[in-house]
Short mmCIF file of C-alpha atoms and ligand atoms in Angstrom, two decimals:
data_model
loop_
_atom_site.label_atom_id
_atom_site.label_comp_id
_atom_site.label_asym_id
_atom_site.label_seq_id
_atom_site.Cartn_x
_atom_site.Cartn_y
_atom_site.Cartn_z
CA MET A 90 19.35 22.42 3.03
CA ASN A 91 18.50 21.14 -0.42
CA LYS A 92 16.78 17.81 0.28
CA THR A 93 16.63 15.84 -2.98
CA ILE A 94 15.48 12.31 -3.71
CA GLU A 95 18.95 11.62 -5.19
CA LYS A 96 20.49 12.31 -1.79
CA ILE A 97 17.97 10.01 -0.08
CA VAL A 98 18.57 7.21 -2.61
CA SER A 99 22.30 7.55 -2.17
CA LEU A 100 22.04 7.47 1.64
CA CYS A 101 19.77 4.40 1.45
CA LYS A 102 22.34 2.57 -0.63
CA ARG A 103 25.41 3.67 1.37
CA ARG A 104 23.92 2.82 4.75
CA GLY A 105 22.06 -0.36 3.85
CA PHE A 106 18.48 0.86 3.95
CA ILE A 107 17.30 0.08 0.42
CA PHE A 108 19.05 -1.48 -2.60
CA GLN A 109 17.94 -1.83 -6.21
CA SER A 110 16.82 -5.43 -6.79
CA SER A 111 19.20 -7.70 -8.75
CA ASP A 112 21.95 -5.10 -8.54
CA ILE A 113 24.79 -7.36 -9.71
CA TYR A 114 22.78 -8.22 -12.86
CA GLY A 115 22.31 -4.58 -13.72
CA GLY A 116 19.14 -4.11 -11.65
CA PHE A 117 15.51 -5.10 -12.10
CA SER A 118 13.18 -2.20 -12.71
CA ALA A 119 10.83 -1.04 -9.95
CA VAL A 120 11.67 -3.75 -7.42
CA TYR A 121 13.68 -3.01 -4.28
CA ASP A 122 15.43 -4.92 -1.51
CA TYR A 123 15.59 -3.73 2.07
CA GLY A 124 19.02 -3.94 3.68
CA PRO A 125 19.84 -4.47 7.39
CA LEU A 126 18.76 -1.00 8.52
CA GLY A 127 15.89 -0.77 6.03
CA ILE A 128 14.20 -3.94 7.20
CA GLU A 129 14.42 -2.85 10.85
CA LEU A 130 12.78 0.46 9.94
CA LYS A 131 10.11 -1.18 7.80
CA ASN A 132 9.40 -3.80 10.48
CA ASN A 133 9.07 -1.06 13.10
CA ILE A 134 6.52 0.72 10.92
CA SER A 135 4.46 -2.36 10.17
CA GLN A 136 4.63 -3.65 13.75
CA LEU A 137 3.50 -0.28 15.11
CA TRP A 138 0.67 -0.31 12.60
CA TRP A 139 -0.29 -3.87 13.60
CA LYS A 140 -0.21 -3.04 17.31
CA GLU A 141 -2.23 0.14 16.83
CA MET A 142 -4.85 -1.75 14.87
CA THR A 143 -5.17 -5.11 16.54
CA GLN A 144 -4.31 -4.17 20.14
CA THR A 145 -5.55 -0.61 20.58
CA HIS A 146 -8.88 -1.41 18.97
CA GLU A 147 -10.93 -3.98 20.78
CA ASN A 148 -12.78 -4.93 17.61
CA ILE A 149 -10.08 -5.51 15.00
CA VAL A 150 -8.57 -8.92 14.31
CA GLY A 151 -5.74 -9.99 11.99
CA LEU A 152 -5.46 -12.18 8.91
CA ASP A 153 -2.82 -13.46 6.49
CA SER A 154 -4.40 -14.59 3.23
CA GLY A 155 -2.78 -16.03 0.11
CA ILE A 156 -1.20 -13.95 -2.64
CA LEU A 157 -2.65 -16.33 -5.23
CA MET A 158 -6.41 -16.68 -5.18
CA HIS A 159 -9.20 -18.04 -7.32
CA PRO A 160 -9.12 -16.05 -10.61
CA LYS A 161 -12.88 -15.46 -10.44
CA ILE A 162 -12.28 -13.17 -7.47
CA TRP A 163 -10.68 -10.57 -9.69
CA GLU A 164 -13.68 -10.63 -12.03
CA ALA A 165 -16.13 -10.15 -9.17
CA SER A 166 -13.98 -7.45 -7.57
CA GLY A 167 -13.91 -5.50 -10.83
CA HIS A 168 -10.13 -5.74 -11.27
CA VAL A 169 -10.28 -7.68 -14.54
CA GLY A 170 -12.58 -5.10 -16.07
CA ALA A 171 -11.58 -1.87 -14.38
CA PHE A 172 -8.10 -2.04 -12.85
CA ASN A 173 -6.53 -0.30 -15.80
CA ASP A 174 -4.27 2.65 -16.42
CA PRO A 175 -4.50 4.65 -19.65
CA LEU A 176 -1.30 4.23 -21.63
CA VAL A 177 0.17 6.41 -24.42
CA ASP A 178 3.35 5.85 -26.45
CA CYS A 179 5.55 8.21 -28.41
CA LYS A 180 5.92 6.62 -31.86
CA GLN A 181 9.13 8.60 -32.37
CA CYS A 182 11.25 7.62 -29.34
CA LYS A 183 9.10 4.77 -27.88
CA ALA A 184 8.80 6.52 -24.50
CA ARG A 185 5.71 5.38 -22.58
CA TYR A 186 3.50 7.44 -20.31
CA ARG A 187 0.32 7.27 -18.28
CA ALA A 188 -2.14 9.50 -20.10
CA ASP A 189 -3.25 11.07 -16.83
CA GLU A 190 0.28 12.48 -16.38
CA PHE A 191 -0.66 14.98 -19.12
CA SER A 192 -4.09 15.86 -17.81
CA GLU A 193 -6.63 14.35 -15.43
CA ASP A 194 -9.15 14.98 -18.18
CA PHE A 195 -6.97 13.17 -20.74
CA ASN A 196 -9.90 11.92 -22.82
CA SER A 197 -10.62 15.41 -24.03
CA LEU A 198 -6.97 16.09 -25.03
CA ASP A 199 -6.02 16.32 -28.69
CA TRP A 200 -3.06 13.91 -28.68
CA THR A 201 -1.75 15.09 -32.05
CA GLU A 202 -0.87 18.39 -30.35
CA ILE A 203 0.92 16.90 -27.45
CA LYS A 204 4.70 17.20 -27.28
CA CYS A 205 6.70 14.16 -26.07
CA PRO A 206 8.50 15.18 -22.85
CA ASN A 207 11.37 12.83 -23.75
CA CYS A 208 12.24 13.63 -27.40
CA GLY A 209 10.27 16.84 -27.86
CA THR A 210 8.47 15.62 -31.01
CA THR A 211 4.89 16.83 -31.48
CA GLY A 212 2.19 14.77 -33.15
CA LYS A 213 3.67 11.31 -32.57
CA MET A 214 1.70 10.34 -29.48
CA THR A 215 -0.75 7.40 -29.72
CA GLU A 216 -4.32 7.70 -28.46
CA PRO A 217 -4.72 6.38 -24.86
CA ARG A 218 -5.44 2.65 -24.54
CA GLN A 219 -6.29 0.75 -21.39
CA PHE A 220 -3.64 -1.46 -19.81
CA ASN A 221 -4.51 -3.91 -17.02
CA LEU A 222 -2.14 -3.67 -14.07
CA MET A 223 -2.44 -7.22 -12.76
CA PHE A 224 0.45 -9.66 -13.13
CA LYS A 225 -0.64 -12.93 -14.72
CA THR A 226 0.84 -16.30 -13.96
CA HIS A 227 -0.09 -19.95 -14.45
CA VAL A 228 -0.91 -22.51 -11.82
CA GLY A 229 0.28 -26.05 -12.51
CA PRO A 230 2.68 -27.36 -15.13
CA VAL A 231 0.70 -26.47 -18.26
CA GLU A 232 0.23 -22.92 -19.49
CA GLU A 233 -3.21 -22.88 -21.06
CA THR A 234 -6.52 -21.10 -20.66
CA GLY A 235 -8.02 -22.13 -17.39
CA THR A 236 -4.71 -22.30 -15.54
CA GLU A 237 -4.30 -18.55 -15.40
CA ALA A 238 -4.04 -16.84 -12.04
CA PHE A 239 -3.09 -13.36 -10.88
CA LEU A 240 -0.73 -12.02 -8.24
CA ARG A 241 -2.98 -9.99 -5.97
CA PRO A 242 -2.91 -6.24 -6.68
CA GLU A 243 -4.27 -5.47 -3.19
CA THR A 244 -4.53 -7.44 0.04
CA ALA A 245 -8.12 -6.26 0.54
CA GLN A 246 -9.83 -9.03 -1.45
CA GLY A 247 -8.35 -11.74 0.79
CA ILE A 248 -10.13 -10.02 3.67
CA PHE A 249 -13.52 -9.87 1.94
CA LEU A 250 -13.29 -13.56 1.09
CA ASN A 251 -12.67 -14.41 4.73
CA PHE A 252 -15.40 -12.15 6.11
CA LYS A 253 -17.68 -15.07 6.96
CA ASN A 254 -14.84 -17.29 8.20
CA VAL A 255 -13.72 -14.63 10.67
CA LEU A 256 -17.26 -13.80 11.71
CA ASP A 257 -18.08 -17.45 12.38
CA THR A 258 -14.88 -18.22 14.27
CA SER A 259 -14.06 -15.07 16.29
CA ARG A 260 -16.02 -13.22 18.91
CA VAL A 261 -16.59 -10.18 16.72
CA ARG A 262 -19.79 -8.35 15.86
CA VAL A 263 -20.41 -5.52 13.43
CA PRO A 264 -18.86 -2.96 13.69
CA PHE A 265 -15.52 -4.74 13.49
CA GLY A 266 -12.41 -4.76 11.33
CA ILE A 267 -9.99 -7.25 9.80
CA GLY A 268 -6.40 -6.14 9.27
CA GLN A 269 -3.75 -7.58 7.00
CA ILE A 270 -0.17 -6.74 6.04
CA GLY A 271 1.27 -8.28 2.90
CA LYS A 272 2.83 -8.00 -0.51
CA SER A 273 0.85 -6.74 -3.49
CA PHE A 274 1.90 -6.59 -7.11
CA ARG A 275 1.07 -4.17 -9.92
CA ASN A 276 2.56 -4.01 -13.37
CA GLU A 277 2.93 -0.23 -13.17
CA ILE A 278 3.40 1.44 -16.57
CA THR A 279 5.60 4.21 -15.31
CA PRO A 280 7.18 3.14 -12.03
CA ARG A 281 9.33 5.94 -10.69
CA ASN A 282 10.50 7.97 -7.77
CA PHE A 283 12.37 5.17 -6.05
CA THR A 284 10.08 2.99 -3.90
CA PHE A 285 7.12 5.37 -4.26
CA ARG A 286 5.71 3.52 -7.25
CA SER A 287 7.13 0.03 -7.51
CA ARG A 288 5.86 -3.22 -8.99
CA GLU A 289 6.10 -5.24 -5.79
CA PHE A 290 5.18 -3.48 -2.57
CA GLU A 291 3.72 -4.03 0.86
CA GLN A 292 0.28 -2.90 1.95
CA MET A 293 -1.20 -2.50 5.43
CA GLU A 294 -4.97 -2.64 5.08
CA ILE A 295 -8.01 -2.66 7.33
CA GLU A 296 -11.47 -3.52 6.07
CA PHE A 297 -13.85 -2.14 8.68
CA PHE A 298 -17.38 -3.57 8.47
CA CYS A 299 -20.20 -1.42 9.81
CA HIS A 300 -23.93 -0.79 9.58
CA PRO A 301 -24.79 1.28 6.46
CA THR A 302 -26.33 4.05 8.54
CA ASP A 303 -23.12 4.39 10.60
CA SER A 304 -20.74 4.33 7.65
CA ARG A 305 -20.21 8.11 7.32
CA LYS A 306 -19.37 8.29 11.01
CA TRP A 307 -16.78 5.52 10.68
CA TYR A 308 -15.35 7.08 7.52
CA GLN A 309 -14.71 10.28 9.49
CA PHE A 310 -13.31 8.27 12.43
CA TRP A 311 -10.75 6.50 10.25
CA ARG A 312 -9.69 9.64 8.42
CA ASP A 313 -8.92 11.34 11.76
CA ARG A 314 -7.35 8.29 13.33
CA ARG A 315 -4.99 7.56 10.47
CA TRP A 316 -3.95 11.21 10.12
CA GLN A 317 -3.02 11.24 13.80
CA TRP A 318 -0.96 8.05 13.46
CA TYR A 319 1.53 9.70 11.12
CA LEU A 320 1.75 12.77 13.35
CA ASN A 321 2.31 10.65 16.46
CA LEU A 322 5.29 9.03 14.75
CA GLY A 323 6.82 12.39 14.00
CA LEU A 324 5.96 13.26 10.38
CA THR A 325 6.05 17.02 9.94
CA GLU A 326 2.44 18.24 9.90
CA GLY A 327 3.28 21.02 7.43
CA ARG A 328 4.35 18.42 4.86
CA LEU A 329 1.14 16.37 5.20
CA GLN A 330 -2.28 16.99 3.78
CA LEU A 331 -5.62 15.20 3.79
CA ARG A 332 -7.33 15.48 0.43
CA GLU A 333 -10.85 14.40 -0.48
CA HIS A 334 -11.10 12.82 -3.98
CA HIS A 335 -13.36 14.51 -6.46
CA GLN A 336 -15.98 12.40 -8.23
CA ALA A 337 -14.01 11.65 -11.44
CA GLU A 338 -11.02 10.40 -9.46
CA LEU A 339 -12.86 7.77 -7.41
CA ALA A 340 -11.88 4.11 -7.90
CA HIS A 341 -14.55 1.81 -9.34
CA TYR A 342 -15.54 0.54 -5.89
CA SER A 343 -15.53 3.79 -3.95
CA CYS A 344 -18.29 6.21 -2.97
CA GLY A 345 -15.85 8.51 -1.15
CA THR A 346 -12.08 8.51 -0.62
CA ALA A 347 -9.68 10.76 1.24
CA ASP A 348 -5.92 10.50 0.76
CA ILE A 349 -3.28 11.29 3.33
CA GLU A 350 -0.51 12.81 1.25
CA TYR A 351 3.08 13.83 1.89
CA ALA A 352 5.20 16.48 0.17
CA PHE A 353 7.91 14.11 -1.08
CA PRO A 354 11.12 15.84 -2.21
CA PHE A 355 10.79 14.54 -5.80
CA LEU A 356 7.61 16.58 -6.25
CA ALA A 357 7.36 20.21 -7.21
CA ASP A 358 6.64 22.78 -4.50
CA GLY A 359 2.99 22.55 -3.43
CA GLU A 360 2.56 19.01 -4.79
CA TYR A 361 1.85 15.96 -2.63
CA GLY A 362 2.04 12.18 -3.14
CA GLU A 363 -0.35 9.59 -1.67
CA LEU A 364 0.73 7.77 1.48
CA GLU A 365 -2.57 6.17 2.35
CA GLY A 366 -6.14 6.16 1.07
CA ILE A 367 -9.19 5.95 3.32
CA ALA A 368 -12.04 4.70 1.16
CA HIS A 369 -15.73 4.33 1.76
CA ARG A 370 -16.35 1.16 -0.28
CA GLY A 371 -20.05 0.89 0.57
CA ASP A 372 -21.25 -2.71 0.15
CA PHE A 373 -19.56 -3.03 -3.26
CA ASP A 374 -17.20 -5.87 -2.35
CA LEU A 375 -19.37 -8.09 -0.18
CA ARG A 376 -22.22 -7.72 -2.65
CA SER A 377 -19.98 -8.46 -5.66
CA HIS A 378 -18.65 -11.63 -4.05
CA MET A 379 -22.15 -12.64 -3.11
CA GLU A 380 -24.00 -12.12 -6.33
CA GLY A 381 -23.86 -15.45 -8.02
CA LYS A 382 -25.97 -18.53 -7.82
CA LEU A 383 -24.71 -21.98 -6.96
CA VAL A 384 -26.58 -24.91 -8.47
CA ARG A 385 -26.03 -28.63 -8.06
CA GLU A 386 -24.67 -30.42 -11.10
CA ASP A 387 -23.63 -34.08 -11.00
CA GLY A 388 -23.73 -33.90 -7.23
CA GLU A 389 -21.43 -30.87 -7.06
CA LEU A 390 -22.22 -27.25 -6.31
CA VAL A 391 -21.22 -25.11 -9.32
CA LEU A 392 -22.02 -21.58 -10.46
CA GLU A 393 -25.10 -21.37 -12.63
CA THR A 394 -24.05 -20.65 -16.24
CA ASP A 395 -25.84 -19.45 -19.37
CA SER A 396 -25.99 -21.26 -22.74
CA ASN A 397 -22.42 -20.09 -23.53
CA LYS A 398 -21.16 -21.64 -20.29
CA LYS A 399 -20.52 -18.13 -18.90
CA PRO A 400 -21.57 -17.58 -15.26
CA LYS A 401 -25.00 -16.00 -15.10
CA HIS A 402 -23.91 -13.98 -12.10
CA ARG A 403 -20.45 -12.82 -11.22
CA GLY A 404 -19.98 -13.62 -7.50
CA SER A 405 -19.62 -16.80 -5.48
CA GLY A 406 -23.27 -17.28 -4.66
CA ARG A 407 -22.47 -17.45 -0.95
CA ASP A 408 -24.52 -15.36 1.45
CA LEU A 409 -22.24 -12.68 2.88
CA SER A 410 -24.93 -10.72 4.67
CA TYR A 411 -24.80 -10.15 8.42
CA PHE A 412 -27.51 -10.92 10.94
CA ASP A 413 -27.58 -8.70 14.02
CA ASP A 414 -29.04 -10.88 16.75
CA VAL A 415 -29.81 -7.89 18.98
CA SER A 416 -31.68 -5.70 16.49
CA ARG A 417 -32.88 -8.83 14.59
CA GLU A 418 -31.87 -7.10 11.36
CA ARG A 419 -30.14 -8.67 8.34
CA PHE A 420 -28.00 -6.41 6.14
CA VAL A 421 -24.88 -6.32 3.95
CA PRO A 422 -22.32 -4.31 5.94
CA HIS A 423 -20.66 -1.24 4.49
CA VAL A 424 -16.90 -1.11 4.49
CA ILE A 425 -14.45 1.65 5.39
CA GLU A 426 -10.94 0.88 4.25
CA PRO A 427 -7.80 2.61 5.52
CA SER A 428 -5.18 1.31 3.06
CA ALA A 429 -1.56 2.27 3.62
CA GLY A 430 1.65 1.43 1.77
CA ALA A 431 4.50 0.28 4.02
CA ASP A 432 7.13 1.24 1.42
CA ARG A 433 5.71 4.73 0.98
CA ALA A 434 5.63 5.14 4.74
CA VAL A 435 9.32 4.11 4.95
CA LEU A 436 10.16 6.61 2.22
CA ALA A 437 8.19 9.45 3.83
CA PHE A 438 9.72 8.85 7.27
CA LEU A 439 13.21 8.71 5.73
CA CYS A 440 12.70 11.91 3.71
CA ASP A 441 11.27 13.69 6.73
CA ALA A 442 14.09 12.55 9.03
CA TYR A 443 16.89 13.51 6.63
CA HIS A 444 18.98 16.43 7.89
CA GLU A 445 22.41 17.79 7.08
CA ASP A 446 24.40 19.61 9.68
CA ASN A 447 27.92 20.80 10.35
CA VAL A 448 29.82 19.82 13.46
CA PRO A 449 33.45 20.86 13.90
CA ASP A 450 35.98 18.00 13.92
CA GLU A 451 38.75 17.67 16.56
CA LYS A 452 40.66 20.48 14.84
CA GLY A 453 37.66 22.78 14.79
CA LYS A 454 37.11 22.40 11.03
CA PRO A 455 33.45 22.22 9.95
CA ARG A 456 32.48 18.68 9.01
CA GLU A 457 29.27 18.02 7.14
CA ARG A 458 27.29 15.02 8.27
CA ILE A 459 23.88 13.54 7.60
CA VAL A 460 21.59 12.97 10.56
CA LEU A 461 18.39 10.94 10.45
CA LYS A 462 16.06 12.44 13.02
CA LEU A 463 13.74 9.44 13.30
CA HIS A 464 11.18 8.97 16.06
CA PRO A 465 12.79 6.63 18.65
CA ARG A 466 10.10 4.01 18.06
CA LEU A 467 11.01 3.93 14.36
CA ALA A 468 14.79 4.09 14.69
CA PRO A 469 16.34 0.89 13.30
CA LEU A 470 19.05 0.93 15.96
CA LYS A 471 18.24 1.87 19.52
CA ALA A 472 21.74 2.00 20.98
CA ALA A 473 25.43 1.96 20.06
CA ILE A 474 28.15 0.67 22.41
CA LEU A 475 31.43 2.40 21.60
CA PRO A 476 34.43 1.76 23.84
CA LEU A 477 36.49 4.95 23.90
CA VAL A 478 39.78 3.22 24.73
CA LYS A 479 41.18 -0.15 23.73
CA LYS A 480 42.73 -0.92 27.12
CA ASP A 481 41.93 -1.52 30.77
CA GLY A 482 39.41 -4.19 29.85
CA MET A 483 37.10 -1.65 28.17
CA PRO A 484 36.60 -3.65 24.91
CA GLU A 485 35.54 -6.68 26.98
CA VAL A 486 33.11 -4.59 29.05
CA ALA A 487 31.69 -3.10 25.83
CA ALA A 488 31.37 -6.53 24.18
CA ASP A 489 29.56 -7.91 27.21
CA LEU A 490 27.21 -4.93 27.38
CA TYR A 491 26.54 -5.22 23.64
CA LYS A 492 25.63 -8.89 23.93
CA ARG A 493 23.23 -8.22 26.77
CA ILE A 494 21.51 -5.22 25.17
CA LYS A 495 21.21 -6.89 21.76
CA LYS A 496 18.86 -9.48 23.23
CA ARG A 497 16.43 -6.68 24.09
CA MET A 498 16.78 -4.24 21.19
CA PRO A 499 18.71 -3.78 17.93
CA CYS A 500 22.04 -2.13 18.68
CA MET A 501 25.53 -1.89 17.27
N1 GAP B 46 -7.28 -1.73 -1.36
C1 GAP B 46 -7.22 -0.37 -1.81
C2 GAP B 46 -6.00 -0.04 -2.51
O1 GAP B 46 -5.20 -0.92 -2.85
P1 GAP B 46 -4.62 1.95 -3.47
O2 GAP B 46 -4.78 3.43 -3.27
O3 GAP B 46 -4.51 1.44 -4.86
O4 GAP B 46 -5.84 1.29 -2.71
C3 GAP B 46 -3.26 1.70 -1.27
O5 GAP B 46 -3.35 1.47 -2.65
C4 GAP B 46 -1.86 2.14 -0.88
O6 GAP B 46 -0.90 1.19 -1.38
C5 GAP B 46 -1.44 3.49 -1.48
O7 GAP B 46 -1.87 4.57 -0.69
C6 GAP B 46 0.07 3.37 -1.47
O8 GAP B 46 0.60 3.71 -0.21
C7 GAP B 46 0.30 1.87 -1.72
N2 GAP B 46 0.63 1.62 -3.14
C8 GAP B 46 -0.23 1.49 -4.17
N3 GAP B 46 0.43 1.27 -5.32
C9 GAP B 46 1.75 1.28 -5.01
C10 GAP B 46 2.96 1.09 -5.77
N4 GAP B 46 2.93 0.83 -7.07
N5 GAP B 46 4.15 1.18 -5.11
C11 GAP B 46 4.20 1.41 -3.77
N6 GAP B 46 3.09 1.57 -3.01
C12 GAP B 46 1.89 1.50 -3.61
#
């Protein structure tokens, strides 16, 4: 069977799993809508994730933070300065690429020798320049400096900001985790491969706070645990791999990351695409949001600024350290972050489940059909009620059965 992404996209559209956004207006690039079957599948995935995290673990609690947050957060988190992709353009045909598509070590490439994959011209490529991936918007009626805000590019920061709130209001102690599912937004330069890289997508993230000396142990725990989750839900082990990032690849906050990757059908043989990253973030985030100093001015607490009115320190100035009342030790917890994409999980489960087979029709002629071999817990529909005859009260019996079953599970 030749499993291609074109076949998956076509099935998704025909059967109401996933549609291109704004279809009747010609489509809107890199945004997708989930149809009746798609949303059931996606909900099953995210609900199973939520249950696994917040019910199976005694020390993980949930959160739902805002998409819009104080713009200073993105400075402290490093996203304003470092959440960039290197961008190159072909001056001949105007095609645009991420420089790292040509080589991971793109800074040492001689761009005048590079051939444009689209028009084939050599020597017309620009040097790489950094492009920030955050979507900007304005809060309030006037668009001016000072009203700028960003759509969150990850749900993680909402969790760090609420670390103290959760700690002070729940019966949790380090080690503990906070989980969140929600939309994130990135102005991807080269969105492609259907929902794999889109501009609006859903993340399922845990920030797990632990003692610095235990952090390696928890990193290993989460790598194993998350790997097993995909296997338990039926993903083919031979199409999965766990890959440790090398030093140059690490995000600005990370001191170790492992990706769980899947061999998506749009990739060449032997290539894998990221499903989920498990990152050891150290104390980068809590420390960044802490490191600032609040001073009182005109009766109000404000961040201390220098002579140019720029904050002297980048964080909030709030103490985000943890006091362990048993060991009597104060420390800034380290964080292990399993961060999964719900849309990529949907895509991987769909690709994995896709099968073509031939069953003879009533006349014995082979009839090709597509079968989705989804794990029962993921299947969007759990049952179908199909009356075989339209007489002897059978349609009424079927309708009654359908009504009763539908209250308990999605069926048709
Ligand atoms: N808080 C860490 C973080 O956001 P990431 O590796 O940038 O890490 C985590 O994103 C997960 O979010 C990825 O493994 C992927 O599943 C999903 N994701 C990231 N960018 C995406 C995009 N443009 N489209 C769809 N899913 C995306």
